[in-house]
Amino acid sequence: MARGDRVIANSDFTARHILAEHPWANGRIVTIHRGVDMVDGGWDLLELGDYATLSQDATLHTVELTAGSLVVGPISMGDHSAVGIRTGMAPGSTLAARCVLGDLSWLEAGARTQPSELWDGVPARCQGRRPTPVTDTPLHSGA
């Protein structure tokens, strides 16, 4: 169950349980909450770092139609990064390690964040630095 390149959990609770029962999964867990939309294709263009979290109803657009043209581009989420509820990322966007993209936000095509930043809005803009976590366990250092 937990021996693949990536182990997908459907909640933080499940991710913690997997880590407790299968310590060899450490560093390979990705949390994808229900309702996440990744059905547009382009799976080979998607890079999810260790402990990356996609919240409920998040959308990753590796492929989209813009001004009558098909736009295809990679999406990258760094280690311990998190995408909020009903948040989207466009082709070519990058969420660096330990970054948080806030709820109801949209990261534009080609946008690139710096490590440990908080981004929010439509279009998303940097709102400052992310506070240092109180605990630095694998599943809490990025959430």
PDB file of C-alpha atoms in Angstrom:
ATOM      1  CA  MET A   1       0.000   0.000   0.000  1.00  0.00           C
ATOM      2  CA  ALA A   2       2.742   2.506   0.821  1.00  0.00           C
ATOM      3  CA  ARG A   3       5.655   1.405  -1.322  1.00  0.00           C
ATOM      4  CA  GLY A   4       5.149   3.435  -4.531  1.00  0.00           C
ATOM      5  CA  ASP A   5       6.991   6.533  -5.718  1.00  0.00           C
ATOM      6  CA  ARG A   6       4.188   8.603  -4.175  1.00  0.00           C
ATOM      7  CA  VAL A   7       1.611   7.654  -1.569  1.00  0.00           C
ATOM      8  CA  ILE A   8      -1.658   9.565  -1.935  1.00  0.00           C
ATOM      9  CA  ALA A   9      -3.720  10.295   1.172  1.00  0.00           C
ATOM     10  CA  ASN A  10      -7.223  11.815   1.071  1.00  0.00           C
ATOM     11  CA  SER A  11      -6.810  13.793   4.335  1.00  0.00           C
ATOM     12  CA  ASP A  12      -4.139  14.894   6.808  1.00  0.00           C
ATOM     13  CA  PHE A  13      -5.543  12.326   9.261  1.00  0.00           C
ATOM     14  CA  THR A  14      -5.011   9.536   6.729  1.00  0.00           C
ATOM     15  CA  ALA A  15      -1.525  10.824   5.894  1.00  0.00           C
ATOM     16  CA  ARG A  16      -0.527  10.737   9.570  1.00  0.00           C
ATOM     17  CA  HIS A  17      -1.947   7.213   9.886  1.00  0.00           C
ATOM     18  CA  ILE A  18      -0.025   6.021   6.820  1.00  0.00           C
ATOM     19  CA  LEU A  19       3.170   7.519   8.220  1.00  0.00           C
ATOM     20  CA  ALA A  20       2.613   5.855  11.607  1.00  0.00           C
ATOM     21  CA  GLU A  21       1.886   2.432  10.101  1.00  0.00           C
ATOM     22  CA  HIS A  22       4.329   2.601   7.177  1.00  0.00           C
ATOM     23  CA  PRO A  23       7.412   4.625   8.157  1.00  0.00           C
ATOM     24  CA  TRP A  24       9.075   3.786   4.821  1.00  0.00           C
ATOM     25  CA  ALA A  25       6.494   6.098   3.187  1.00  0.00           C
ATOM     26  CA  ASN A  26       8.176   9.099   4.838  1.00  0.00           C
ATOM     27  CA  GLY A  27       9.010  11.676   2.183  1.00  0.00           C
ATOM     28  CA  ARG A  28       6.605  10.249  -0.411  1.00  0.00           C
ATOM     29  CA  ILE A  29       3.180  11.249   0.953  1.00  0.00           C
ATOM     30  CA  VAL A  30       0.997  13.698  -0.981  1.00  0.00           C
ATOM     31  CA  THR A  31      -2.414  14.726   0.368  1.00  0.00           C
ATOM     32  CA  ILE A  32      -5.125  15.221  -2.263  1.00  0.00           C
ATOM     33  CA  HIS A  33      -8.474  16.098  -0.684  1.00  0.00           C
ATOM     34  CA  ARG A  34     -11.795  15.139  -2.277  1.00  0.00           C
ATOM     35  CA  GLY A  35     -12.994  17.148  -5.242  1.00  0.00           C
ATOM     36  CA  VAL A  36      -9.539  18.024  -6.602  1.00  0.00           C
ATOM     37  CA  ASP A  37      -9.731  18.387 -10.392  1.00  0.00           C
ATOM     38  CA  MET A  38      -6.810  16.979 -12.354  1.00  0.00           C
ATOM     39  CA  VAL A  39      -8.766  15.399 -15.198  1.00  0.00           C
ATOM     40  CA  ASP A  40      -7.583  17.730 -17.981  1.00  0.00           C
ATOM     41  CA  GLY A  41      -4.643  15.482 -18.742  1.00  0.00           C
ATOM     42  CA  GLY A  42      -0.978  16.359 -18.766  1.00  0.00           C
ATOM     43  CA  TRP A  43      -0.061  14.037 -15.891  1.00  0.00           C
ATOM     44  CA  ASP A  44       3.563  14.040 -17.019  1.00  0.00           C
ATOM     45  CA  LEU A  45       3.545  17.846 -16.617  1.00  0.00           C
ATOM     46  CA  LEU A  46       2.579  17.683 -12.941  1.00  0.00           C
ATOM     47  CA  GLU A  47       5.273  17.696 -10.236  1.00  0.00           C
ATOM     48  CA  LEU A  48       4.172  17.277  -6.610  1.00  0.00           C
ATOM     49  CA  GLY A  49       6.843  17.617  -3.913  1.00  0.00           C
ATOM     50  CA  ASP A  50       7.019  15.653  -0.675  1.00  0.00           C
ATOM     51  CA  TYR A  51       4.087  16.424   1.635  1.00  0.00           C
ATOM     52  CA  ALA A  52       2.424  18.721  -0.922  1.00  0.00           C
ATOM     53  CA  THR A  53      -1.255  19.284  -0.102  1.00  0.00           C
ATOM     54  CA  LEU A  54      -4.127  19.949  -2.518  1.00  0.00           C
ATOM     55  CA  SER A  55      -7.210  21.089  -0.613  1.00  0.00           C
ATOM     56  CA  GLN A  56     -10.827  20.384  -1.466  1.00  0.00           C
ATOM     57  CA  ASP A  57     -11.973  21.422  -4.952  1.00  0.00           C
ATOM     58  CA  ALA A  58      -8.516  22.672  -5.996  1.00  0.00           C
ATOM     59  CA  THR A  59      -7.830  22.667  -9.739  1.00  0.00           C
ATOM     60  CA  LEU A  60      -4.529  22.136 -11.536  1.00  0.00           C
ATOM     61  CA  HIS A  61      -4.718  23.244 -15.166  1.00  0.00           C
ATOM     62  CA  THR A  62      -1.792  21.746 -17.064  1.00  0.00           C
ATOM     63  CA  VAL A  63      -3.956  22.267 -20.155  1.00  0.00           C
ATOM     64  CA  GLU A  64      -6.385  25.142 -20.759  1.00  0.00           C
ATOM     65  CA  LEU A  65      -8.022  27.061 -23.579  1.00  0.00           C
ATOM     66  CA  THR A  66      -6.996  30.742 -23.553  1.00  0.00           C
ATOM     67  CA  ALA A  67      -8.121  33.256 -26.196  1.00  0.00           C
ATOM     68  CA  GLY A  68      -8.853  30.453 -28.642  1.00  0.00           C
ATOM     69  CA  SER A  69      -5.475  28.774 -28.185  1.00  0.00           C
ATOM     70  CA  LEU A  70      -4.648  25.574 -26.361  1.00  0.00           C
ATOM     71  CA  VAL A  71      -2.082  26.359 -23.649  1.00  0.00           C
ATOM     72  CA  VAL A  72      -0.092  23.448 -22.211  1.00  0.00           C
ATOM     73  CA  GLY A  73       2.473  23.806 -19.461  1.00  0.00           C
ATOM     74  CA  PRO A  74       3.911  22.146 -16.360  1.00  0.00           C
ATOM     75  CA  ILE A  75       2.720  22.810 -12.829  1.00  0.00           C
ATOM     76  CA  SER A  76       5.084  22.351  -9.936  1.00  0.00           C
ATOM     77  CA  MET A  77       4.377  22.232  -6.201  1.00  0.00           C
ATOM     78  CA  GLY A  78       7.439  22.130  -3.950  1.00  0.00           C
ATOM     79  CA  ASP A  79       7.949  20.156  -0.757  1.00  0.00           C
ATOM     80  CA  HIS A  80       5.490  21.064   2.026  1.00  0.00           C
ATOM     81  CA  SER A  81       3.559  23.456  -0.247  1.00  0.00           C
ATOM     82  CA  ALA A  82      -0.220  23.797   0.046  1.00  0.00           C
ATOM     83  CA  VAL A  83      -2.997  24.854  -2.322  1.00  0.00           C
ATOM     84  CA  GLY A  84      -6.140  26.105  -0.557  1.00  0.00           C
ATOM     85  CA  ILE A  85      -9.822  25.285  -0.980  1.00  0.00           C
ATOM     86  CA  ARG A  86     -11.231  26.046  -4.462  1.00  0.00           C
ATOM     87  CA  THR A  87      -7.869  27.378  -5.579  1.00  0.00           C
ATOM     88  CA  GLY A  88      -6.369  27.001  -9.034  1.00  0.00           C
ATOM     89  CA  MET A  89      -3.004  26.937 -10.741  1.00  0.00           C
ATOM     90  CA  ALA A  90      -2.521  27.720 -14.439  1.00  0.00           C
ATOM     91  CA  PRO A  91      -0.088  26.102 -16.903  1.00  0.00           C
ATOM     92  CA  GLY A  92       3.533  27.006 -16.246  1.00  0.00           C
ATOM     93  CA  SER A  93       2.963  28.071 -12.634  1.00  0.00           C
ATOM     94  CA  THR A  94       5.245  27.066  -9.772  1.00  0.00           C
ATOM     95  CA  LEU A  95       4.524  26.998  -6.051  1.00  0.00           C
ATOM     96  CA  ALA A  96       7.906  26.818  -4.292  1.00  0.00           C
ATOM     97  CA  ALA A  97       8.723  24.773  -1.182  1.00  0.00           C
ATOM     98  CA  ARG A  98       6.713  25.638   1.937  1.00  0.00           C
ATOM     99  CA  CYS A  99       4.526  28.137   0.038  1.00  0.00           C
ATOM    100  CA  VAL A 100       0.813  28.472   0.651  1.00  0.00           C
ATOM    101  CA  LEU A 101      -1.677  29.542  -2.023  1.00  0.00           C
ATOM    102  CA  GLY A 102      -4.718  30.780  -0.095  1.00  0.00           C
ATOM    103  CA  ASP A 103      -8.339  29.693  -0.453  1.00  0.00           C
ATOM    104  CA  LEU A 104     -10.237  30.927  -3.530  1.00  0.00           C
ATOM    105  CA  SER A 105      -7.023  32.120  -5.214  1.00  0.00           C
ATOM    106  CA  TRP A 106      -5.683  31.750  -8.750  1.00  0.00           C
ATOM    107  CA  LEU A 107      -1.975  31.479  -9.621  1.00  0.00           C
ATOM    108  CA  GLU A 108      -1.587  32.835 -13.154  1.00  0.00           C
ATOM    109  CA  ALA A 109       0.203  31.118 -16.022  1.00  0.00           C
ATOM    110  CA  GLY A 110       3.955  31.417 -15.634  1.00  0.00           C
ATOM    111  CA  ALA A 111       3.794  32.730 -12.040  1.00  0.00           C
ATOM    112  CA  ARG A 112       6.619  31.571  -9.771  1.00  0.00           C
ATOM    113  CA  THR A 113       6.690  31.955  -6.012  1.00  0.00           C
ATOM    114  CA  GLN A 114       9.709  32.043  -3.701  1.00  0.00           C
ATOM    115  CA  PRO A 115      10.130  29.585  -0.800  1.00  0.00           C
ATOM    116  CA  SER A 116       7.980  30.138   2.319  1.00  0.00           C
ATOM    117  CA  GLU A 117       5.733  32.830   0.835  1.00  0.00           C
ATOM    118  CA  LEU A 118       1.985  33.318   1.319  1.00  0.00           C
ATOM    119  CA  TRP A 119       0.081  34.064  -1.887  1.00  0.00           C
ATOM    120  CA  ASP A 120      -3.563  35.070  -2.093  1.00  0.00           C
ATOM    121  CA  GLY A 121      -6.117  36.658  -4.438  1.00  0.00           C
ATOM    122  CA  VAL A 122      -7.242  36.610  -8.055  1.00  0.00           C
ATOM    123  CA  PRO A 123      -4.759  36.893  -9.560  1.00  0.00           C
ATOM    124  CA  ALA A 124      -2.646  35.702  -6.627  1.00  0.00           C
ATOM    125  CA  ARG A 125       0.030  38.044  -5.282  1.00  0.00           C
ATOM    126  CA  CYS A 126       2.595  37.629  -2.532  1.00  0.00           C
ATOM    127  CA  GLN A 127       1.159  38.681   0.846  1.00  0.00           C
ATOM    128  CA  GLY A 128       4.343  38.146   2.847  1.00  0.00           C
ATOM    129  CA  ARG A 129       6.359  35.382   4.429  1.00  0.00           C
ATOM    130  CA  ARG A 130       4.920  32.277   5.951  1.00  0.00           C
ATOM    131  CA  PRO A 131       5.465  32.012   9.713  1.00  0.00           C
ATOM    132  CA  THR A 132       7.808  29.315  10.949  1.00  0.00           C
ATOM    133  CA  PRO A 133       5.753  26.279  12.039  1.00  0.00           C
ATOM    134  CA  VAL A 134       5.515  25.459  15.735  1.00  0.00           C
ATOM    135  CA  THR A 135       6.205  21.786  15.039  1.00  0.00           C
ATOM    136  CA  ASP A 136       8.397  20.498  12.288  1.00  0.00           C
ATOM    137  CA  THR A 137       7.022  16.996  11.883  1.00  0.00           C
ATOM    138  CA  PRO A 138       6.729  15.893   8.248  1.00  0.00           C
ATOM    139  CA  LEU A 139       2.992  16.504   8.000  1.00  0.00           C
ATOM    140  CA  HIS A 140       2.919  19.784   9.902  1.00  0.00           C
ATOM    141  CA  SER A 141       5.968  21.613   8.623  1.00  0.00           C
ATOM    142  CA  GLY A 142       4.211  22.528   5.382  1.00  0.00           C
ATOM    143  CA  ALA A 143       0.559  22.813   6.335  1.00  0.00           C
TER     144      ALA A 143
END
